[in-house]
Every structure is written in structure tokens, then in C-alpha cells.
Short mmCIF file of C-alpha atoms and ligand atoms in Angstrom, two decimals:
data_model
loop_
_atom_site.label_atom_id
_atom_site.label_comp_id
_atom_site.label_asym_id
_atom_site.label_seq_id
_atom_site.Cartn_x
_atom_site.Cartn_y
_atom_site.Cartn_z
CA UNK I 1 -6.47 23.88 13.89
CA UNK I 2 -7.50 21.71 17.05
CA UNK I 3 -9.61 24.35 18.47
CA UNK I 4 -12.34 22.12 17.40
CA UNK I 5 -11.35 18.86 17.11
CA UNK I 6 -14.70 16.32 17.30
CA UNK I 7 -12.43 13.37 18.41
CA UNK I 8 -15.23 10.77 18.14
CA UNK I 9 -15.38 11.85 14.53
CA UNK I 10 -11.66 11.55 13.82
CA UNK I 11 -11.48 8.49 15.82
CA UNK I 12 -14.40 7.00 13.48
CA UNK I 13 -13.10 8.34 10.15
CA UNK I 14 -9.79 7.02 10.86
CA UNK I 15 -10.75 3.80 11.81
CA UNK I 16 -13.66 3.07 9.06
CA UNK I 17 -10.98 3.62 6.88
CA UNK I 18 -8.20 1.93 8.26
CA UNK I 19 -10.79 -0.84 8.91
CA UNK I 20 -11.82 -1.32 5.54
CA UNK I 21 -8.10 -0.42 4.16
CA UNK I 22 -6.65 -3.53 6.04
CA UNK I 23 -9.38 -5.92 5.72
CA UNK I 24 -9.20 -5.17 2.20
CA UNK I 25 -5.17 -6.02 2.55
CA UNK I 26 -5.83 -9.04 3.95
CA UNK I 27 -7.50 -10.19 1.30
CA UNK I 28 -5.19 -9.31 -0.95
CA UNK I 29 -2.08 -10.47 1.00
CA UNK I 30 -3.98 -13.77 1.24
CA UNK I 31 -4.93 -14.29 -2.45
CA UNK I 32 -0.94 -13.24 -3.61
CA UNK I 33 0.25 -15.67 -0.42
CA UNK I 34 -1.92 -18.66 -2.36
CA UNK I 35 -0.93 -17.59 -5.89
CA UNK I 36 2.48 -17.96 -4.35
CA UNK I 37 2.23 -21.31 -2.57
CA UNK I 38 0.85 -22.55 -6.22
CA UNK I 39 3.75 -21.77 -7.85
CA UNK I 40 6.20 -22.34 -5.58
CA UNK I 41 4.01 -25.84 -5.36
CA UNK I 42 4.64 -26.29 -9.27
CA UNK I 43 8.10 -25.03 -8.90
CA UNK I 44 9.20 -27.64 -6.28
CA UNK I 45 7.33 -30.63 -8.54
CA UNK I 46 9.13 -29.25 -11.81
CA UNK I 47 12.21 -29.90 -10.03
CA UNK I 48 10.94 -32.97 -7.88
CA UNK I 49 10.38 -34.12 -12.47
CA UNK I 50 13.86 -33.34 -13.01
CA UNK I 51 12.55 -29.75 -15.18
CA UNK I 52 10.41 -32.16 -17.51
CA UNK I 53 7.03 -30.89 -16.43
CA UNK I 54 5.65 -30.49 -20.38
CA UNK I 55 3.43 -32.31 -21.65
CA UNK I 56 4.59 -35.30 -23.84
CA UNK I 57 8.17 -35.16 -22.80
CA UNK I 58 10.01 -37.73 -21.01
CA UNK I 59 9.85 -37.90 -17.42
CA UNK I 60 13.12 -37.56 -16.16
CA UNK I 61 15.18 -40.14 -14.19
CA UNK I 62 17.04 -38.48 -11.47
CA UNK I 63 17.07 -40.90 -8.37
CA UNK I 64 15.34 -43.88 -10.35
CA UNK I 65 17.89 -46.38 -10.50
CA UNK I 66 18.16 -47.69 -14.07
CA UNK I 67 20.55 -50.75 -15.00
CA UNK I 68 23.49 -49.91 -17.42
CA UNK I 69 26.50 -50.42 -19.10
CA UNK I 70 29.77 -49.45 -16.94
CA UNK I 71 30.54 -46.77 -19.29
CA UNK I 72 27.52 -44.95 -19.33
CA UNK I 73 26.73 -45.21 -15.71
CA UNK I 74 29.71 -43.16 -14.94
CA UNK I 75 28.22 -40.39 -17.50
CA UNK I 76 24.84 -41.04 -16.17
CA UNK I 77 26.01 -40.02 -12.88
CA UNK I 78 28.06 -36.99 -13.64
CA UNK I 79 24.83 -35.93 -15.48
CA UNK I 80 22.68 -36.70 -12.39
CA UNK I 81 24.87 -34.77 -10.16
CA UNK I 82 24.94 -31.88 -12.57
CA UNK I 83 21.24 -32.10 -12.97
CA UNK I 84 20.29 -32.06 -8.96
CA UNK I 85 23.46 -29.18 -8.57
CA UNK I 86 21.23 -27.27 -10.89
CA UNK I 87 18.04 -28.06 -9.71
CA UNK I 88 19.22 -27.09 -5.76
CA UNK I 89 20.87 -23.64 -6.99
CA UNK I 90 17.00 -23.06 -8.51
CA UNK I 91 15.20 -24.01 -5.40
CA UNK I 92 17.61 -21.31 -3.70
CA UNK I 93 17.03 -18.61 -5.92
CA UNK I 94 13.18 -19.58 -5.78
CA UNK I 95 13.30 -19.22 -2.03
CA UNK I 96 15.37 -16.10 -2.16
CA UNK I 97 13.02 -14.80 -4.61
CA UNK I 98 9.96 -15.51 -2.05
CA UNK I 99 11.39 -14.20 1.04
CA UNK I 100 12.38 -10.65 -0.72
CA UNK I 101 8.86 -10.43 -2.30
CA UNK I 102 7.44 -11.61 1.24
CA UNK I 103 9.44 -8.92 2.55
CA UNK I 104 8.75 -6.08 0.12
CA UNK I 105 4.60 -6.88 0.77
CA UNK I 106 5.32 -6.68 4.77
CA UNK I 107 7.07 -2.92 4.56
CA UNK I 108 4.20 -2.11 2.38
CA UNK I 109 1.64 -2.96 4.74
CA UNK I 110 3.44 -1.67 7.61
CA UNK I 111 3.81 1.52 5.80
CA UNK I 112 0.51 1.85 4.57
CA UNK I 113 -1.67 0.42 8.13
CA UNK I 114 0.67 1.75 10.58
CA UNK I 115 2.38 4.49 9.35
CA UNK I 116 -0.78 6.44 8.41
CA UNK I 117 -2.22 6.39 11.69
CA UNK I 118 0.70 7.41 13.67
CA UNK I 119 1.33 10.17 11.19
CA UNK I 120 -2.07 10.82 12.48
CA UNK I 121 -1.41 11.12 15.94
CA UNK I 122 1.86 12.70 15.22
CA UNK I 123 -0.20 16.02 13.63
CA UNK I 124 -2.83 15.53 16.82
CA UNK I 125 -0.37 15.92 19.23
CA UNK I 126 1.50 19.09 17.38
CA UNK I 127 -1.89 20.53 17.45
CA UNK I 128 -2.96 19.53 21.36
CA UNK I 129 0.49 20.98 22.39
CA UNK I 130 -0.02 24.41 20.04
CA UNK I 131 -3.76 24.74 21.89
CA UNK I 132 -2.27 23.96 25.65
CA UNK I 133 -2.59 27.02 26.73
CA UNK I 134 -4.89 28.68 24.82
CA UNK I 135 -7.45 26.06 24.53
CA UNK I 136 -7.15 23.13 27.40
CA UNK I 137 -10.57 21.65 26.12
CA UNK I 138 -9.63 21.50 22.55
CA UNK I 139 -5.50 20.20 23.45
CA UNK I 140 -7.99 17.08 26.22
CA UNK I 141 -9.92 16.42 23.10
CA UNK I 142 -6.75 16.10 20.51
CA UNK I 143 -5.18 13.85 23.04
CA UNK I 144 -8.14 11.99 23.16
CA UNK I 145 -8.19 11.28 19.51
CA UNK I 146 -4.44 10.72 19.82
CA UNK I 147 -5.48 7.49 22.26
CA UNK I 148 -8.03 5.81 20.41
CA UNK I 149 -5.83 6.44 16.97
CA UNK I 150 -2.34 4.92 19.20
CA UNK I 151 -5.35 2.29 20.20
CA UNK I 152 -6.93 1.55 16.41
CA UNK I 153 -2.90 1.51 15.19
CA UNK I 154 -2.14 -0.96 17.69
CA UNK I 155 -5.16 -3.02 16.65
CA UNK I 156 -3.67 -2.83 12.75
CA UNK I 157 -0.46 -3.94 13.82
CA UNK I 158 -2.23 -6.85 15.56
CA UNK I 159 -4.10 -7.74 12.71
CA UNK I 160 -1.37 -7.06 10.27
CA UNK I 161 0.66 -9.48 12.30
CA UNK I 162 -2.53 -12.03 12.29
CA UNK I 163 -2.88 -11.80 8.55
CA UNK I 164 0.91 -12.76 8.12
CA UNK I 165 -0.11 -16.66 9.46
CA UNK I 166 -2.89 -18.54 8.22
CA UNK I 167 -5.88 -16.38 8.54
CA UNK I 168 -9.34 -16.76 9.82
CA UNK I 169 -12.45 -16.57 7.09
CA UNK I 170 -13.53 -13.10 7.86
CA UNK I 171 -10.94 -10.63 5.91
CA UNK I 172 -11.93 -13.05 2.79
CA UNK I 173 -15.47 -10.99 2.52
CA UNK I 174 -14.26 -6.93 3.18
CA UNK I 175 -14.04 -5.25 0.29
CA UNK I 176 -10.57 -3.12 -1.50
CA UNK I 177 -11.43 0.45 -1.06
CA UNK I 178 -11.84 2.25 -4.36
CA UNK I 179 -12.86 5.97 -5.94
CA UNK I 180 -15.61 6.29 -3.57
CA UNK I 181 -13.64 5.84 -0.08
CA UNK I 182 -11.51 8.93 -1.42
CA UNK I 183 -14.34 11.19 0.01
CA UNK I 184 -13.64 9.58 3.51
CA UNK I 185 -10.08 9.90 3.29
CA UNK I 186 -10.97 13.97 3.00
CA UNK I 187 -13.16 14.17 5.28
CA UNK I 188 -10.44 12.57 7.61
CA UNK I 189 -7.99 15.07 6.69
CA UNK I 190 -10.27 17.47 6.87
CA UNK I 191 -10.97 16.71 11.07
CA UNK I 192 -7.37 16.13 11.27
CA UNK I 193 -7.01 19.72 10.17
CA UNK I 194 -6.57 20.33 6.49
CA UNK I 195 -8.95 21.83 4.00
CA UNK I 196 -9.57 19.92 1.46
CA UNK I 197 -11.69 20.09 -1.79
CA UNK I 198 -12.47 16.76 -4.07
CA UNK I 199 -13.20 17.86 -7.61
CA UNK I 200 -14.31 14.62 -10.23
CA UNK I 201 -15.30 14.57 -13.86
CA UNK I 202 -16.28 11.73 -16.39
CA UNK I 203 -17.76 8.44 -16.14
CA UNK I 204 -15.62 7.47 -12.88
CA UNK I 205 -18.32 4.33 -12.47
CA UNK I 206 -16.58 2.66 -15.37
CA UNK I 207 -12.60 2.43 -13.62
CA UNK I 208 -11.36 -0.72 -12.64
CA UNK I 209 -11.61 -1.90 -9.29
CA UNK I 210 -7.52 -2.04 -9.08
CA UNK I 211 -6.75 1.04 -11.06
CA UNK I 212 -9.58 2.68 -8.05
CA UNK I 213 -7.51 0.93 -5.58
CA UNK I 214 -4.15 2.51 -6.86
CA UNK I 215 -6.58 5.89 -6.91
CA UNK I 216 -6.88 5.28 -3.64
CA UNK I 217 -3.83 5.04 -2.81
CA UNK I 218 -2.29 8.11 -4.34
CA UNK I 219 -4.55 10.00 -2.49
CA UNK I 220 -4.20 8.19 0.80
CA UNK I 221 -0.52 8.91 0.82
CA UNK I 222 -0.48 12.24 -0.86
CA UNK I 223 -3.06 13.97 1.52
CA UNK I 224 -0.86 11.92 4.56
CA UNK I 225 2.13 14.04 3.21
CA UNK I 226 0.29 17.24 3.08
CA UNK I 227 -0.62 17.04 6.63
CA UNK I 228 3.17 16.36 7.25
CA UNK I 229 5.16 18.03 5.13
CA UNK I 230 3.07 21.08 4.08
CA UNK I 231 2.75 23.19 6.95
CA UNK I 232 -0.17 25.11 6.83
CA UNK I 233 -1.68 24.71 3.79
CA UNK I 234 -4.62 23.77 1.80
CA UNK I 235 -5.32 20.74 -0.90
CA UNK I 236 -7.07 19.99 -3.73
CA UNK I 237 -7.67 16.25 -4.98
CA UNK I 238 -8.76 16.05 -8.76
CA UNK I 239 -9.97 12.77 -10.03
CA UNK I 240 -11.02 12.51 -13.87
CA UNK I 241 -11.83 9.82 -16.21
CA UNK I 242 -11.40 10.73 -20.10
CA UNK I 243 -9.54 9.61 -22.77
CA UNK I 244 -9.09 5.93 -21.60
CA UNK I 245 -7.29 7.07 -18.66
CA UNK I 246 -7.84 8.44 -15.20
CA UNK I 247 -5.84 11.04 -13.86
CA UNK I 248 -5.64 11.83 -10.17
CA UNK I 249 -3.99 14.80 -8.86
CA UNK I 250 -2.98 16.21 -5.81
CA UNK I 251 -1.90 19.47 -5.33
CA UNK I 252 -1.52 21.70 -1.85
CA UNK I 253 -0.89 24.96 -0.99
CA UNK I 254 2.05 24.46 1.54
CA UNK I 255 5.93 25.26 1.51
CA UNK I 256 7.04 22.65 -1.44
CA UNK I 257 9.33 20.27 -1.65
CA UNK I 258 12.45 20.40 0.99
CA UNK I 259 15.95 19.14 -0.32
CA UNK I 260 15.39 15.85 0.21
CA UNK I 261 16.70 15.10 4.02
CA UNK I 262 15.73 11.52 3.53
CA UNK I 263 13.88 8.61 1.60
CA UNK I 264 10.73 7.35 2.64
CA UNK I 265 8.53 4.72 1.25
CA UNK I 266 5.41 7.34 0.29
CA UNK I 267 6.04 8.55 -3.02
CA UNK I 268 8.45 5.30 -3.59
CA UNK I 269 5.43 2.88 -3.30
CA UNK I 270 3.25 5.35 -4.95
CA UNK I 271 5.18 4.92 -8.50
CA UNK I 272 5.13 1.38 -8.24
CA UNK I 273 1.66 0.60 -7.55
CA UNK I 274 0.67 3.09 -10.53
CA UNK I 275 3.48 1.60 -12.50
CA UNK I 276 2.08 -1.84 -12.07
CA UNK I 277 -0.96 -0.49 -14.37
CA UNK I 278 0.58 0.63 -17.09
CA UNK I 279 0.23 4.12 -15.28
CA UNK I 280 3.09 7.31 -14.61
CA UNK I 281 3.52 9.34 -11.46
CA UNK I 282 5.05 12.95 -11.58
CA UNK I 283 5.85 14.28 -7.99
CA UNK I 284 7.55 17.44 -7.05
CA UNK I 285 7.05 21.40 -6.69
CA UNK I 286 3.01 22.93 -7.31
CA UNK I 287 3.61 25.17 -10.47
CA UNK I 288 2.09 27.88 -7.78
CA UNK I 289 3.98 26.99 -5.17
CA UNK I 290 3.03 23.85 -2.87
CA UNK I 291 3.60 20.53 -3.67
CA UNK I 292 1.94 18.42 -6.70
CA UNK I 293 1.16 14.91 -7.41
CA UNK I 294 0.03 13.35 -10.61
CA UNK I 295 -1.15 9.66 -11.67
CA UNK I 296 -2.44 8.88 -14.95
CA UNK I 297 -3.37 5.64 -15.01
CA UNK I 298 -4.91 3.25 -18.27
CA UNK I 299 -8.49 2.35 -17.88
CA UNK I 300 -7.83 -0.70 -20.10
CA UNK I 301 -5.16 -3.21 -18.00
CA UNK I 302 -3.17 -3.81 -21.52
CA UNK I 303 -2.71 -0.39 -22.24
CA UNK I 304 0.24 2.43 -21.35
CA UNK I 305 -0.44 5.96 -21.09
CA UNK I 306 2.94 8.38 -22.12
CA UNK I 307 3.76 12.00 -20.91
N1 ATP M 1 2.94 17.72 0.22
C1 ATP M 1 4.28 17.82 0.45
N2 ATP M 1 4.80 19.01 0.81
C2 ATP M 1 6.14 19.13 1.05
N3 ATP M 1 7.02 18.12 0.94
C3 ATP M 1 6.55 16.92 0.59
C4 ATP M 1 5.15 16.69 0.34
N4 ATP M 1 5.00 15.38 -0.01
C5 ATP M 1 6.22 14.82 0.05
N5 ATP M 1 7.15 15.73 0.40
C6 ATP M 1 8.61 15.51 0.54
O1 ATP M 1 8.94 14.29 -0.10
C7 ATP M 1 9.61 13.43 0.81
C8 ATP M 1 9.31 11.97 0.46
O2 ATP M 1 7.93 11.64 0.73
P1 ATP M 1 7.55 10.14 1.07
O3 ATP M 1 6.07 10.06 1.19
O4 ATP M 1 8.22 9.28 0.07
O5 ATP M 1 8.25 9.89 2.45
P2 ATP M 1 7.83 10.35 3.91
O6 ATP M 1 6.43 10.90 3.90
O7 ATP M 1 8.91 11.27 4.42
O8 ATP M 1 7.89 9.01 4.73
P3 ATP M 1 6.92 7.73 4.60
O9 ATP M 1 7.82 6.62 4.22
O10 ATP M 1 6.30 7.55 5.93
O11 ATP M 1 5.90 8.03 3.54
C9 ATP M 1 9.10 13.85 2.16
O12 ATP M 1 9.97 13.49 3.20
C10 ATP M 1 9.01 15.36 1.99
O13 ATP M 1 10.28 15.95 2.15
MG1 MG M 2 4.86 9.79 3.02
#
């Protein structure tokens, strides 16, 4: 499979892709991180207001001293300490709900910038060591593609790690990748060994940029899995817009699902992002052996598409 490995071409594949793919992240992480900061803003003055943040009700009073009667002060206070008790054990849950968010969107980028591209290098290096012997030029040139992947992976992590602080204006202008980087992620497949045939139908100019995104991302992960999991095998990627939906499927030619030997984040993250649109995911043996993955996803962002 590495007999002819063109490691420029690998090494530029990869990395347009990975390129856009995490500038496009960026972007994203940055507009959810302000979304976030804006309502974690609004939470902390709703509670700063005492809850009152509607319009035409009464401010309310905690910390404002207010002259009263003996009685009611004592009242007044229990219902001042309740009040800022309640309002503390919201700020907690607030945070808590931040950090586990924050921590669900860094395993997702680690998994989807890093994880690729040493998956990558992982199949390079199976294939450099298979064409040792046989082949020294072709096993030099896979371990030359292995280096500048290791290098471009290092470089994500770098700039995964940037785009967790405040970030610089660049990332704000790269684009998401959508239906039409799918041909680059075959033809990276492709140099990194596996055949693969893209077959479209129907108006695909007319999906959403995020339901393209999620596209995207099926594929991205599906064809990743099929160059891990399959063994020698072929793949076919099917993409088609009709009847208000579009319906991506991936199927390959390889040795089918294995009992399950451990969890990974793939097919996990893949059912979520599709989910988040309204869409389903059905993953599991090729009805011709191989291994099969299917989105349908709603063209329209308020609708639901059923089995
Ligand atoms: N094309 C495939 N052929 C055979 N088995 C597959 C294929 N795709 C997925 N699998 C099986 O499903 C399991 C789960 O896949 P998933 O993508 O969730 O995790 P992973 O690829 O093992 O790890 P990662 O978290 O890096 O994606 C895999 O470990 C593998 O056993
Ligand atoms: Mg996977």
C-alpha cells in the first residue's frame, strides 16, 4: 500500500485539511467561548439583582440596607440569607456547568485535530515497516510523511492550545469546512492507502453550512476508522440531498465490527453532532460484510427526520 507513497502529497492533503479543519474550530470555539462569557455575564448580574432581572419588577434589596421595624428585620434577614444561600448554590452549579461543557469542547478538539493525524502516522508507519524489506525507498518515503504529519500534529496541538486563551484575529476569517472539503478528505485517504469512491446526488448547493459541517464530519471520522479498523478494505462515501434531508453514508469493505474491546470518542461524537440537527446515526455491520455508517440529517434546522 506504501509502495508508492508521494509523501509531499500526503503531507499537503493532510495538512490543507487539518489547516482549514482547525482554523475553522477556532472560530467556532471562539464564538461558543463569547456566547458563553454573555451568559455567564447575565447570569452573574441576575444574581448580582437578587434573580429580579425582568423588566418592570422590583429590583431586589439584598445588601441595601433598608431601615425597619425590629420584627421584620429579623425576617428580612433570614430571607436575605436564604436568598444569597440560593443565589451562591446557582453560581456553583453555573460554574460547574461551564467547566464540564469547557471540558467536553477540549476532548472534542483534541479528538478531532490530534487524533486524526496520529491515526495517520499510525497507518504510515504499519505500512513503512510492511515495505522494509521489500521496498526501502517506499518504507524512507512513509517515514517521511510520518515526520511532517508528527510535525503538522504537533503544530495543531500548539494551536489548539493557543485557541484555548484569548486568541489572535486570524482564525476569526478561515472558513468551517463543508460538502466540498469531503473530496479532500478522500483523496487523503486515498494517499494514505485506501480506495475510495465519493458518489453525490441532488441539489447538495442548497445544505446548510452546519448540517455540511456535521457532513463533514461523519466522513472525516468514518473514513479515519476504515483506515484503522478495516484492514484491507475498500470504501464508498454516498452523499445525497432529497426529501428535505441529506443522507451521508459510509460503507467499507473490511472485516466489520469487532466485539467492542473498548469505547472511543469516534462514533460517540459522531451521534451527537448529527443529533444536535435534528439528525440520526446508525453504525454497525455492512449488510455485505464491512462496516456501515449512516446520517440523515434535516435540511430545515426545525425539523426531525425518523427511521
Ligand atoms: N470501519 C470500521 N471497521 C471495523 N470496525 C470499526 C469501524 N469503525 C469503527 N469500528 C469499531 O468501532 C469502535 C468504536 O469506534 P470509535 O470511532 O468510536 O472509536 P476509535 O476509533 O476506536 O477511537 P477514537 O476515539 O480515536 O475515534 C472501534 O474501536 C472499532 O472497533
Ligand atoms: Mg474513531
Amino acid at each position: 500500500m506504501t509502495d508508492r507513497l508521494p509523501a509531499r502529497r500526503v503531507r499537503d492533503t493532510v495538512l490543507t485539511a487539518a489547516v482549514a479543519y482547525a482554523l475553522g474550530r477556532v472560530t467556532q470555539a471562539r464564538r461558543e467561548a463569547r456566547a458563553r462569557r454573555r451568559a455567564a455575564g447575565e447570569r452573574r448580574a441576575g444574581i448580582r439583582n437578587g434573580g429580579a432581572a425582568g423588566a418592570g419588577r422590583e429590583p431586589a434589596r439584598a445588601g441595601v440596607p433598608v431601615p425597619r421595624a425590629a420584627g421584620q428585620a429579623g425576617a428580612a434577614g433570614q430571607a436575605v440569607a436564604a436568598g444569597q444561600a440560593v443565589a451562591a448554590g446557582q453560581a456553583v452549579a453555573a460554574g460547574q456547568a461551564v467547566a464540564a461543557d469547557e471540558r467536553r469542547r477540549i476532548a472534542g478538539e483534541l479528538h478531532d485535530l490530534v487524533a486524526h493525524q496520529v491515526a495517520a502516522m499510525q497507518v504510515l508507519a504499519t505500512g513503512a515497516r510492511r515495505a522494509l524489506h521489500r521496498d526501502p525507498g517506499a518504507a524512507d518515503r512513509a517515514m517521511a510523511a510520518v515526520e511532517d504529519t508528527g510535525r503538522a500534529a504537533l503544530r495543531e496541538l500548539h494551536r489548539l492550545l493557543r485557541a484555548l486563551r484569548p486568541a489572535g484575529p486570524a482564525a476569526e476569517l478561515a472558513p468551517q469546512p463543508g460538502l466540498s472539503g469531503i473530496a479532500t478528505l478522500a483523496r487523503a485517504a486515498r494517499d494514505a492507502g485506501l480506495p475510495v469512491t465519493v458518489r453525490t446526488s441532488g441539489p447538495l448547493g442548497a445544505v446548510p453550512d452546519g448540517v455540511a459541517l456535521a457532513a463533514y464530519r461523519v466522513v472525516q471520522e468514518a473514513l479515519g476508522n476504515v483506515l484503522r479498523h478495516a484492514g484491507p478494505a475498500a470504501a464508498l462515501v454516498r452523499l445525497a440531498a432529497a426529501g428535505g434531508a441529506l443522507t451521508v453514508e459510509v460503507t467499507d469493505t473490511g472485516r466489520g465490527p469487532a466485539p467492542p474491546d473498548r469505547i472511543g470518542h469516534g462514533l460517540v461524537g459522531m451521534r451527537e453532532r448529527v443529533a444536535l440537527y435534528g439528525g440520526i446515526l446508525r453504525t454497525g455491520p455492512a449488510p455485505g460484510g464491512g462496516f456501515r455508517v449512516y446520517a440523515r440529517i434535516p435540511l430545515d434546522p426545525a425539523g426531525a427526520v425518523r427511521d
